[in-house]
XYZ file of C-alpha atoms in Angstrom:
692
model
C 20.249 -16.306 -18.922
C 17.802 -14.216 -20.935
C 19.172 -10.819 -19.904
C 18.495 -8.617 -22.886
C 18.570 -4.840 -22.477
C 19.401 -4.053 -26.071
C 15.868 -3.542 -27.376
C 14.909 -0.051 -28.467
C 13.339 2.106 -25.782
C 9.665 3.029 -26.104
C 8.636 6.705 -26.535
C 7.915 7.060 -22.797
C 11.519 6.157 -21.988
C 12.677 8.937 -24.325
C 10.397 11.352 -22.487
C 11.972 10.188 -19.232
C 15.337 11.176 -20.636
C 14.047 14.699 -21.249
C 12.666 14.851 -17.718
C 15.961 13.576 -16.408
C 18.339 16.010 -18.058
C 16.214 19.181 -18.182
C 16.015 20.863 -14.770
C 18.920 18.793 -13.443
C 21.302 20.289 -15.978
C 19.688 23.688 -15.597
C 21.103 24.006 -12.109
C 23.220 21.599 -10.096
C 24.846 23.464 -7.215
C 26.977 21.161 -5.105
C 27.888 23.947 -2.655
C 24.387 24.799 -1.465
C 21.924 22.194 -0.191
C 19.064 23.538 -2.330
C 17.796 20.006 -2.771
C 18.237 19.046 0.843
C 16.428 15.930 1.920
C 13.084 16.416 3.642
C 13.030 15.816 7.377
C 12.571 12.162 8.267
C 9.352 10.984 9.871
C 9.873 8.271 12.469
C 6.777 6.576 13.817
C 6.684 3.297 15.694
C 3.296 1.567 15.660
C 0.729 4.355 15.983
C 2.217 6.355 18.856
C 2.002 9.817 17.329
C 0.504 12.994 18.727
C -1.452 13.703 15.532
C -3.823 10.756 16.033
C -6.292 12.982 17.861
C -5.905 15.871 15.400
C -8.205 16.776 12.528
C -5.933 15.927 9.608
C -5.784 14.223 6.240
C -2.616 12.459 7.397
C -3.075 8.701 7.792
C -1.794 8.980 11.369
C -5.027 10.778 12.258
C -7.079 7.648 11.586
C -8.487 5.651 14.511
C -6.426 2.669 13.360
C -3.011 1.034 13.639
C -0.823 3.140 11.335
C 2.929 3.082 10.753
C 4.763 5.734 8.749
C 8.198 4.825 7.396
C 10.301 7.907 6.632
C 13.586 8.586 4.887
C 15.724 7.858 7.952
C 14.230 4.390 8.351
C 14.607 3.734 4.635
C 18.298 4.680 4.733
C 18.942 2.383 7.704
C 17.285 -0.749 6.320
C 18.854 -3.698 4.515
C 17.163 -3.775 1.119
C 17.736 -6.764 -1.118
C 15.753 -7.404 -4.256
C 12.873 -4.928 -3.771
C 11.174 -2.414 -1.524
C 9.289 -4.962 0.625
C 12.297 -5.214 2.951
C 11.312 -1.725 4.136
C 8.165 -3.205 5.706
C 9.963 -5.764 7.850
C 9.819 -3.643 11.015
C 6.102 -2.896 10.811
C 4.274 -4.743 13.622
C 1.971 -7.439 12.317
C 3.227 -7.299 8.713
C 5.036 -10.123 6.935
C 6.558 -8.913 3.651
C 9.248 -10.637 1.618
C 10.534 -11.394 -1.874
C 10.237 -14.669 -3.736
C 13.404 -16.330 -4.975
C 11.759 -16.882 -8.365
C 12.483 -13.576 -10.096
C 10.359 -10.427 -10.264
C 6.986 -12.117 -9.836
C 5.457 -9.771 -7.260
C 5.945 -9.593 -3.524
C 3.847 -11.058 -0.719
C 2.543 -8.490 1.770
C 0.562 -10.165 4.518
C -1.168 -8.571 7.491
C -4.155 -9.081 9.767
C -4.176 -12.818 9.047
C -4.668 -12.606 5.264
C -2.430 -14.941 3.268
C -4.530 -16.311 0.391
C -4.538 -13.971 -2.598
C -1.949 -12.061 -0.577
C 0.700 -14.437 -1.909
C 1.498 -11.791 -4.516
C 0.361 -8.650 -2.701
C -3.412 -9.082 -2.972
C -5.680 -8.401 0.044
C -3.760 -5.137 0.582
C -4.675 -2.061 -1.460
C -1.424 -0.436 -2.607
C -1.212 3.088 -4.016
C 1.790 5.081 -5.240
C 1.170 8.825 -5.577
C -2.560 8.116 -5.729
C -2.187 5.453 -8.439
C -3.550 1.943 -7.599
C -0.966 -0.811 -8.040
C -3.089 -3.966 -7.700
C -4.217 -5.909 -10.784
C -7.704 -7.310 -10.026
C -7.382 -9.884 -12.829
C -3.748 -10.876 -13.189
C -2.870 -14.041 -15.086
C 0.479 -14.233 -13.282
C 0.110 -13.838 -9.533
C -3.612 -14.260 -9.068
C -6.420 -11.880 -8.067
C -5.231 -8.498 -6.838
C -1.516 -9.145 -7.304
C 0.805 -6.151 -7.091
C 4.224 -5.834 -8.663
C 6.380 -2.982 -7.387
C 9.680 -4.177 -8.798
C 9.809 -0.836 -10.658
C 10.117 0.990 -7.316
C 13.453 1.284 -5.485
C 14.106 2.759 -2.006
C 15.825 5.852 -3.426
C 12.540 6.786 -5.117
C 10.468 6.711 -1.911
C 9.810 9.649 0.418
C 7.561 7.807 2.860
C 5.356 4.740 3.230
C 2.074 4.772 5.166
C 0.848 1.367 6.340
C -2.793 1.259 7.502
C -3.786 -2.026 9.091
C -7.406 -2.981 8.582
C -9.975 -1.631 6.072
C -10.483 1.604 7.995
C -9.720 4.307 5.435
C -12.353 5.154 2.829
C -9.664 6.654 0.582
C -8.557 3.204 -0.657
C -10.701 0.755 -2.609
C -10.267 -2.588 -4.346
C -8.212 -5.182 -2.387
C -8.470 -3.182 0.868
C -9.432 -6.182 3.000
C -6.367 -6.523 5.203
C -5.431 -2.847 4.944
C -3.757 -0.342 2.666
C -0.274 0.916 1.842
C 0.172 4.449 0.513
C 3.588 5.282 -0.950
C 4.698 8.833 -1.738
C 7.655 9.292 -4.077
C 10.403 11.866 -3.620
C 10.734 15.100 -5.553
C 14.070 16.228 -4.131
C 17.092 14.938 -2.255
C 20.842 14.872 -2.299
C 22.505 13.879 -5.556
C 24.577 10.736 -5.116
C 26.305 7.789 -6.723
C 26.140 4.390 -5.044
C 27.612 0.944 -5.511
C 27.032 -2.255 -3.585
C 28.301 -5.812 -3.855
C 27.118 -8.893 -2.043
C 27.009 -12.657 -1.866
C 26.099 -14.861 -4.827
C 27.195 -12.365 -7.449
C 24.747 -9.643 -6.444
C 25.483 -6.017 -7.194
C 23.720 -2.697 -7.556
C 24.630 0.644 -9.061
C 22.497 3.718 -8.345
C 22.685 7.316 -9.513
C 20.498 10.044 -7.969
C 20.356 13.561 -9.424
C 18.450 16.459 -7.924
C 18.210 19.969 -9.291
C 16.234 23.176 -8.863
C 15.718 26.129 -11.173
C 13.337 28.926 -10.143
C 9.996 27.262 -9.352
C 10.901 23.972 -11.063
C 12.733 21.150 -9.363
C 13.652 17.723 -10.637
C 14.581 14.401 -9.177
C 16.006 11.446 -11.112
C 16.974 7.927 -10.049
C 18.693 5.347 -12.253
C 19.192 1.892 -10.762
C 20.803 -1.284 -12.121
C 20.626 -4.533 -10.176
C 21.817 -8.046 -10.909
C 22.471 -11.270 -9.056
C 23.533 -14.801 -9.917
C 21.249 -16.028 -7.148
C 21.692 -18.513 -4.347
C 20.226 -21.435 -6.269
C 21.019 -22.855 -9.685
C 19.252 -20.959 -12.489
C 18.162 -18.035 -10.290
C 19.889 -15.023 -11.841
C 18.156 -11.651 -12.206
C 19.055 -8.536 -14.205
C 16.968 -5.394 -13.791
C 17.065 -1.758 -14.824
C 14.948 1.078 -13.388
C 14.677 4.716 -14.406
C 12.580 7.270 -12.517
C 12.284 10.971 -13.322
C 10.094 13.585 -11.683
C 9.694 17.277 -12.469
C 7.743 19.493 -10.045
C 6.395 23.033 -10.426
C 5.289 25.199 -7.498
C 2.649 27.676 -8.734
C 2.056 29.214 -5.323
C -1.255 27.554 -4.550
C -0.474 24.125 -5.993
C 2.441 21.772 -6.498
C 2.248 20.014 -9.856
C 4.452 17.012 -10.596
C 4.993 14.962 -13.712
C 6.825 11.713 -13.178
C 7.737 8.898 -15.472
C 9.253 5.499 -14.877
C 10.740 2.759 -17.011
C 11.459 -0.746 -15.730
C 12.813 -3.806 -17.470
C 13.744 -7.129 -15.922
C 14.939 -10.492 -17.163
C 15.342 -13.486 -14.884
C 15.817 -17.209 -14.561
C 13.878 -19.133 -11.916
C 14.888 -22.278 -10.021
C 11.346 -23.414 -9.172
C 10.285 -24.924 -5.875
C 11.603 -28.054 -4.193
C 9.769 -30.759 -2.310
C 10.219 -30.352 1.439
C 10.340 -34.126 1.818
C 13.057 -34.388 -0.850
C 15.137 -31.748 0.903
C 14.877 -33.485 4.272
C 15.822 -36.918 2.896
C 18.649 -35.481 0.789
C 17.251 -36.354 -2.642
C 17.867 -32.746 -3.706
C 20.124 -30.059 -2.289
C 18.981 -26.574 -1.210
C 20.880 -24.895 -4.076
C 19.477 -27.170 -6.795
C 16.794 -26.082 -9.214
C 13.607 -28.113 -9.592
C 14.736 -31.455 -11.079
C 11.244 -32.155 -12.434
C 11.126 -29.165 -14.784
C 13.331 -27.555 -17.438
C 15.116 -24.301 -16.525
C 12.418 -21.697 -15.871
C 12.518 -18.047 -16.917
C 10.643 -14.767 -17.022
C 10.824 -11.167 -18.158
C 8.901 -7.946 -17.675
C 8.666 -4.416 -18.989
C 6.705 -1.500 -17.553
C 6.611 2.199 -18.316
C 4.237 5.060 -17.741
C 3.538 8.675 -16.818
C 1.782 10.146 -13.774
C 0.620 13.753 -13.323
C -0.204 14.813 -9.763
C -1.511 17.952 -8.112
C -1.622 18.794 -4.430
C -1.896 21.988 -2.386
C 1.430 23.782 -2.153
C 0.813 24.662 1.487
C -1.106 22.562 3.978
C -3.754 19.945 3.279
C -6.825 21.902 2.175
C -7.704 21.928 -1.501
C -7.536 19.568 -4.458
C -5.420 16.417 -4.497
C -5.438 14.739 -7.903
C -3.574 12.298 -10.110
C -3.853 11.088 -13.703
C -1.899 8.137 -15.050
C -1.243 5.947 -18.063
C 1.088 2.969 -18.261
C 1.988 -0.157 -20.176
C 2.634 -3.385 -18.294
C 3.862 -6.660 -19.749
C 5.101 -9.716 -17.888
C 5.918 -13.277 -18.915
C 6.676 -16.162 -16.576
C 7.351 -19.852 -17.238
C 6.074 -22.370 -14.697
C 6.514 -26.142 -14.649
C 4.015 -28.122 -16.704
C 2.764 -30.693 -14.219
C 3.602 -34.219 -15.328
C 5.834 -33.049 -18.190
C 9.481 -32.588 -17.115
C 10.321 -31.028 -20.497
C 7.467 -28.534 -20.791
C 6.330 -25.142 -19.513
C 3.141 -23.308 -18.742
C 3.988 -19.765 -19.840
C 1.849 -16.985 -18.337
C 1.690 -13.608 -20.029
C -0.032 -10.360 -19.062
C -0.027 -7.562 -21.656
C -1.988 -4.578 -20.375
C -2.612 -0.877 -20.837
C -3.803 0.798 -17.651
C -4.968 4.384 -17.300
C -7.224 6.484 -15.131
C -7.339 9.203 -12.536
C -8.310 10.243 -9.067
C -9.402 13.554 -7.561
C -10.309 14.433 -4.002
C -11.039 17.698 -2.220
C -10.165 18.250 1.415
C -11.733 21.103 3.372
C -11.450 22.079 7.017
C -14.426 23.437 8.941
C -13.560 25.867 11.701
C -10.566 23.855 12.832
C -12.904 21.359 14.495
C -13.940 19.251 11.513
C -12.847 18.264 8.018
C -14.341 16.497 5.022
C -12.563 14.691 2.190
C -14.584 13.671 -0.861
C -13.489 12.344 -4.204
C -13.785 9.990 -7.131
C -11.492 7.646 -9.018
C -11.526 5.693 -12.267
C -9.296 2.902 -13.552
C -9.355 1.205 -16.942
C -7.396 -2.022 -17.461
C -7.345 -3.360 -21.013
C -5.338 -6.128 -22.614
C -4.836 -9.865 -22.573
C -4.017 -12.637 -20.157
C -2.695 -15.884 -21.637
C -1.326 -19.091 -20.161
C 0.050 -21.216 -23.003
C 1.491 -24.705 -22.865
C 5.002 -25.147 -24.243
C 5.364 -28.892 -24.639
C 9.111 -28.465 -25.124
C 11.448 -25.609 -24.186
C 11.667 -24.732 -27.889
C 8.399 -22.794 -28.043
C 4.619 -22.736 -27.662
C 2.313 -25.534 -28.651
C -1.309 -25.390 -29.768
C -2.919 -25.806 -26.335
C -3.629 -23.122 -23.752
C -4.623 -23.228 -20.099
C -6.457 -19.927 -20.476
C -6.760 -16.946 -22.789
C -8.797 -13.854 -21.912
C -9.261 -10.543 -23.676
C -10.008 -8.077 -20.870
C -11.738 -4.696 -20.772
C -12.072 -3.857 -17.080
C -13.482 -0.535 -15.895
C -13.671 0.322 -12.200
C -14.951 3.584 -10.791
C -15.735 4.745 -7.292
C -16.907 7.578 -5.081
C -15.647 8.069 -1.548
C -16.001 10.453 1.381
C -14.419 10.654 4.807
C -15.259 13.088 7.601
C -13.767 13.975 10.974
C -15.367 15.898 13.823
C -13.563 16.888 17.002
C -16.571 16.788 19.311
C -14.455 17.632 22.340
C -10.821 18.561 22.696
C -10.162 14.982 23.762
C -12.664 13.145 21.524
C -12.800 12.810 17.724
C -15.230 10.946 15.485
C -14.242 9.620 12.057
C -16.578 8.157 9.450
C -16.358 7.265 5.795
C -18.018 5.401 2.963
C -17.106 4.131 -0.515
C -19.236 3.121 -3.454
C -17.316 1.134 -6.076
C -18.698 -0.199 -9.340
C -17.348 -2.660 -11.923
C -18.085 -2.734 -15.628
C -16.169 -5.698 -17.057
C -16.136 -7.272 -20.499
C -14.276 -10.587 -20.457
C -13.907 -12.416 -23.755
C -12.880 -15.989 -23.061
C -10.943 -17.086 -26.139
C -10.283 -20.508 -24.620
C -13.980 -21.312 -24.047
C -16.053 -18.620 -25.792
C -19.264 -19.801 -24.137
C -17.832 -18.649 -20.794
C -17.384 -15.039 -21.958
C -19.175 -12.600 -19.670
C -20.227 -9.014 -19.154
C -20.057 -8.274 -15.448
C -21.779 -5.317 -13.798
C -21.750 -5.049 -10.038
C -21.217 -2.574 -7.240
C -20.319 -2.637 -3.579
C -20.689 -0.185 -0.696
C -18.235 -0.254 2.214
C -18.732 2.047 5.242
C -16.320 2.837 8.097
C -16.681 4.518 11.495
C -14.469 5.019 14.514
C -13.346 7.328 17.287
C -10.219 8.550 19.027
C -10.373 9.389 22.737
C -7.387 11.155 24.302
C -8.033 11.347 28.054
C -4.395 12.373 28.516
C -1.992 14.190 26.229
C 0.124 11.055 26.336
C -2.647 8.508 25.692
C -4.856 7.865 22.652
C -7.544 5.171 22.703
C -9.339 4.252 19.483
C -11.906 1.832 18.080
C -13.187 1.028 14.593
C -15.676 -0.859 12.526
C -15.127 -1.028 8.795
C -15.614 -2.987 5.610
C -13.309 -3.758 2.697
C -13.650 -5.752 -0.503
C -11.994 -7.198 -3.543
C -13.482 -7.505 -7.021
C -13.981 -10.972 -8.556
C -11.176 -12.035 -10.878
C -11.436 -13.103 -14.506
C -10.896 -16.797 -13.695
C -13.764 -16.712 -11.184
C -16.217 -14.958 -13.502
C -15.152 -16.808 -16.662
C -13.455 -20.158 -15.849
C -11.063 -21.315 -18.580
C -11.768 -25.034 -18.454
C -9.132 -27.776 -18.895
C -6.017 -27.597 -21.063
C -6.909 -27.574 -24.742
C -7.008 -25.549 -27.953
C -8.604 -22.071 -28.128
C -12.258 -22.001 -29.151
C -13.141 -25.182 -27.261
C -16.780 -26.071 -26.718
C -18.489 -25.799 -23.362
C -17.832 -23.404 -20.541
C -20.000 -21.519 -18.069
C -19.754 -17.961 -16.763
C -20.756 -16.706 -13.307
C -22.014 -13.133 -13.708
C -23.844 -13.138 -10.360
C -20.791 -13.489 -8.099
C -20.686 -10.751 -5.501
C -17.434 -9.023 -4.544
C -16.058 -10.711 -1.405
C -16.295 -8.359 1.574
C -14.744 -8.262 5.005
C -16.168 -6.692 8.122
C -13.534 -5.780 10.661
C -13.527 -4.441 14.188
C -10.564 -3.355 16.228
C -9.698 -1.470 19.385
C -6.317 -0.149 20.408
C -4.280 2.459 22.191
C -1.048 4.444 21.938
C 0.765 5.583 25.058
C 3.801 7.774 25.556
C 5.345 7.032 28.938
C 7.649 9.875 29.801
C 10.227 10.873 27.219
C 11.657 7.410 26.649
C 8.867 4.851 26.278
C 6.181 4.473 23.608
C 3.710 1.617 23.647
C 0.878 0.656 21.313
C -1.430 -2.330 21.025
C -4.505 -3.355 19.049
C -6.929 -6.274 19.062
C -9.064 -7.133 16.042
C -11.684 -9.465 14.645
C -12.249 -9.791 10.902
C -15.003 -11.751 9.173
C -14.476 -12.386 5.473
C -17.946 -12.515 3.931
C -18.861 -14.492 0.791
C -15.371 -15.754 0.074
C -15.066 -17.002 -3.518
C -13.545 -20.437 -3.926
C -13.557 -23.323 -6.372
C -16.440 -25.458 -5.129
C -14.681 -28.721 -6.033
C -10.922 -28.710 -6.664
C -10.294 -28.890 -10.406
C -13.937 -28.304 -11.349
C -13.465 -24.767 -12.628
C -16.697 -23.779 -10.852
C -16.472 -20.841 -8.463
C -19.032 -19.556 -5.961
C -19.376 -17.519 -2.820
C -19.470 -20.329 -0.310
C -19.073 -18.869 3.162
C -17.065 -16.911 5.684
C -13.648 -16.997 7.300
C -12.790 -15.401 10.633
C -9.537 -14.006 11.984
C -8.999 -12.980 15.593
C -5.721 -11.431 16.666
C -3.829 -8.818 18.580
C -0.564 -6.933 18.185
C 1.626 -4.920 20.517
C 4.849 -3.020 20.100
C 7.089 -1.007 22.386
C 10.039 1.325 21.896
C 12.545 2.501 24.486
C 14.778 5.463 23.636
C 17.459 4.909 26.256
C 19.494 7.915 25.089
C 19.621 10.163 22.069
C 22.017 7.608 20.588
C 20.511 4.239 21.528
C 17.011 2.771 21.112
C 15.488 -0.680 21.337
C 12.109 -1.850 20.063
C 10.053 -5.018 20.059
C 6.700 -6.249 18.801
C 4.562 -9.352 19.033
C 1.527 -10.448 17.064
C -0.822 -13.376 17.446
C -3.623 -14.351 15.080
C -5.935 -17.338 14.817
C -7.750 -17.889 11.547
C -10.542 -20.318 10.752
C -12.369 -21.304 7.554
C -16.009 -21.607 8.570
C -16.997 -23.739 5.568
C -13.876 -25.542 4.298
C -13.863 -27.059 0.823
C -12.401 -30.264 2.288
C -13.937 -31.455 5.550
C -11.739 -30.783 8.568
C -9.366 -28.407 6.773
C -10.510 -25.397 8.782
C -7.126 -23.761 9.441
C -5.996 -21.022 7.044
C -2.992 -22.453 5.229
C 0.202 -20.454 5.472
C -0.946 -18.379 8.463
C 1.597 -18.449 11.338
C 0.025 -17.902 14.726
C 2.946 -16.002 16.286
C 5.156 -13.197 14.937
C 8.072 -11.738 16.918
C 10.348 -8.757 16.270
C 13.216 -7.330 18.276
C 15.657 -4.634 17.232
C 18.100 -1.936 18.291
C 19.491 1.272 16.775
C 22.683 3.088 17.702
C 23.989 6.424 16.427
C 27.251 8.082 17.461
C 29.997 10.410 16.280
C 33.105 8.581 15.111
C 36.216 9.792 13.244
C 34.586 13.130 12.363
C 31.641 11.225 10.911
C 28.334 9.650 11.929
C 28.172 5.948 12.793
C 24.820 4.170 12.544
C 24.220 0.560 13.543
C 21.080 -1.562 13.381
C 20.332 -5.075 14.538
C 16.976 -6.812 13.962
C 15.557 -10.247 14.707
C 12.368 -11.509 13.056
C 10.664 -14.838 13.790
C 7.563 -16.624 12.520
C 6.115 -19.673 14.175
C 5.413 -22.738 12.061
C 2.422 -22.259 9.764
C -0.167 -24.936 8.944
C -0.765 -26.454 5.522
C -2.582 -29.482 4.179
C -1.646 -32.214 1.714
C -4.479 -33.563 -0.420
C -7.802 -33.903 1.373
C -6.348 -34.984 4.719
C -7.868 -33.063 7.652
C -4.623 -33.358 9.628
C -2.524 -30.194 9.251
C 1.229 -30.213 8.806
C 3.357 -27.325 10.056
C 6.306 -25.593 8.469
C 9.496 -25.022 10.420
C 9.896 -21.935 12.570
C 11.533 -19.209 10.495
C 14.143 -16.850 11.965
C 15.952 -13.990 10.261
C 18.710 -11.706 11.600
C 19.525 -8.365 9.937
C 22.696 -6.429 10.779
C 23.825 -3.152 9.230
C 26.594 -0.683 10.126
C 27.295 2.524 8.207
C 29.724 5.419 8.594
C 29.059 8.784 6.935
C 32.106 10.988 6.601
C 33.006 13.767 4.162
C 30.047 13.106 1.838
C 30.851 9.387 1.682
C 28.777 6.674 3.344
C 30.377 3.277 3.870
C 28.151 0.362 4.870
C 28.466 -3.326 5.640
C 25.413 -5.528 6.057
C 24.380 -9.094 6.619
C 21.224 -11.188 6.527
C 21.326 -14.498 8.359
C 18.632 -17.185 8.109
C 19.993 -20.074 10.178
C 17.090 -22.554 10.138
C 17.518 -25.060 7.352
C 14.654 -25.366 4.836
C 12.637 -22.690 6.674
C 11.055 -19.678 5.004
C 8.211 -17.177 5.153
C 6.049 -19.492 3.038
C 4.505 -22.681 4.350
C 3.648 -25.724 2.299
C 4.795 -29.001 0.845
C 7.069 -27.059 -1.552
C 9.975 -24.887 -0.397
C 12.111 -22.127 -1.888
C 15.378 -22.510 0.096
C 17.208 -19.338 1.115
C 20.905 -18.808 1.918
C 21.893 -18.970 5.563
C 24.323 -16.022 5.262
C 23.966 -13.175 2.762
C 26.468 -10.360 3.259
C 27.611 -7.297 1.365
C 29.237 -3.874 1.321
C 28.015 -0.544 -0.059
C 29.559 2.815 -0.871
C 27.627 6.043 -1.538
C 29.044 9.436 -2.507
C 26.802 12.515 -2.226
C 27.373 15.772 -4.042
């Protein structure tokens, strides 16, 4: 494997060390819980009293919102990355690839296309956008949160649908806002699991006068289920916070490095007929690999008390990722993708309440993304050749203005409205085909409006209309042309492409039935306007060619039988259609399962002078359609089922845990298509955490 952690650390990693050891060493009192963990927020679906309140909190939106707090995070089986934390969210399908740290799919509201690597969902961490509009590896809007581990997260807000004006590019299916921790219990943790997987985590929290610090160091490795699928990763996170009385300032830094091997994908037909086994790597390619490094600093400001006032963030980071893919038709070659980027920018918004009956949030944000994207052919595993699939030099500037207002017209009725104006100033130098280089200037306006009606204290009814968008990617504006040397003749740019927009409508309700039952449901219709696609497969010509529609509904219910025992379930159904398919008859959205089921239970009890917690979850996706070639007849993947079990016992500052993930259906997975990434049927492990 290519696991190499012996390179010298960049200057930002040295600064992280200072952040890590400063306030932590200044005061570390194990006898007093000065850094006690913040209270957990537990929300199922959208059933929360604050939906009808005038608040900046996402739960006040007239939309389907789920907030995942510290208690849920601590109770969840987390494998390779944070996306396992989203598995209980109704209507969301999130998972990790078995191909290394290549980004994580997050799919909701029927979006699966660019969402293969987290596109279609706008993701922010502490106000910092995480999507890459023009990513060489992962496609338009991909997000890569491998640098983020569960111990770093305070809460996750999942907003389904493009109904918040606070989030911009990629907000077509919805948005995810992640807030990192600034305090907690210090701890040391170890875990060991199947297939040579293991994790070591150290958390340090300290407080000295008005300054507090929080540090997480995490090492993860696995041999992997399949041949040539090992991963080695290191993460360091450090955050120092200062309370000035009227504002809480935080400076956080992170450093992430990963090195992996990848087994590639296997033909579904070959698996079924036994030509290859589920643990084999791709026999038609050499051993694949990848590596990544990311580091940066983020400065944030928020009001020290309440919501009113300035909320701001400024950030700068370096991101580099390399990934080898099979070279089609050459069993000894690679196509090696590489992104090398510097990203910086900022965001500021001001929130003001008006007489307790209304509130306005207004702000602006800017993001600069500069660097290169290269996909180079390696004709042998020894090194690169002279031909490239693409090579862009990118200077991408995005800036936007946004406002969102709330007005409680009556005690039981609230109006919410918002609007964004986003603009793009791109310079794309196409080094593969210089004639296709382009300067792109465009803008897009996306409004939202909705209401919350609470006829009873235990019932909230809401409805929305809203628009979201994504910016065109480099390959759509400046197609690279066929494989060949840099500086090739020919090439055409498409500077008139408009950002694809969606228009969504939904209606839903949250009900609290007595003290034990909560129920929520939502129905939606989304029209994806001016979708950009390649007009003829392989032509390299892209255009806005039409619309897609998605109609669906979701429902979830929770029953708190006692203080110790709860059960919950959810169901989602969505039908998606391509109104103007590239190939006649192929009108189903590939990879979109029609049915999603979830069922789970939680149990908490006192045992042996400690606290016992047990969780059991079942997740199932119906078979999803896909097409082979130009045939109009869809094929369907196998139904996918996953069982998660976890039991932990906390006693005398020690938490013991055993866990298991079971995926019993052979050759089934969250992805649908002619190629498959087989997963292990059982995956079990143990964990030990000591707090101090």
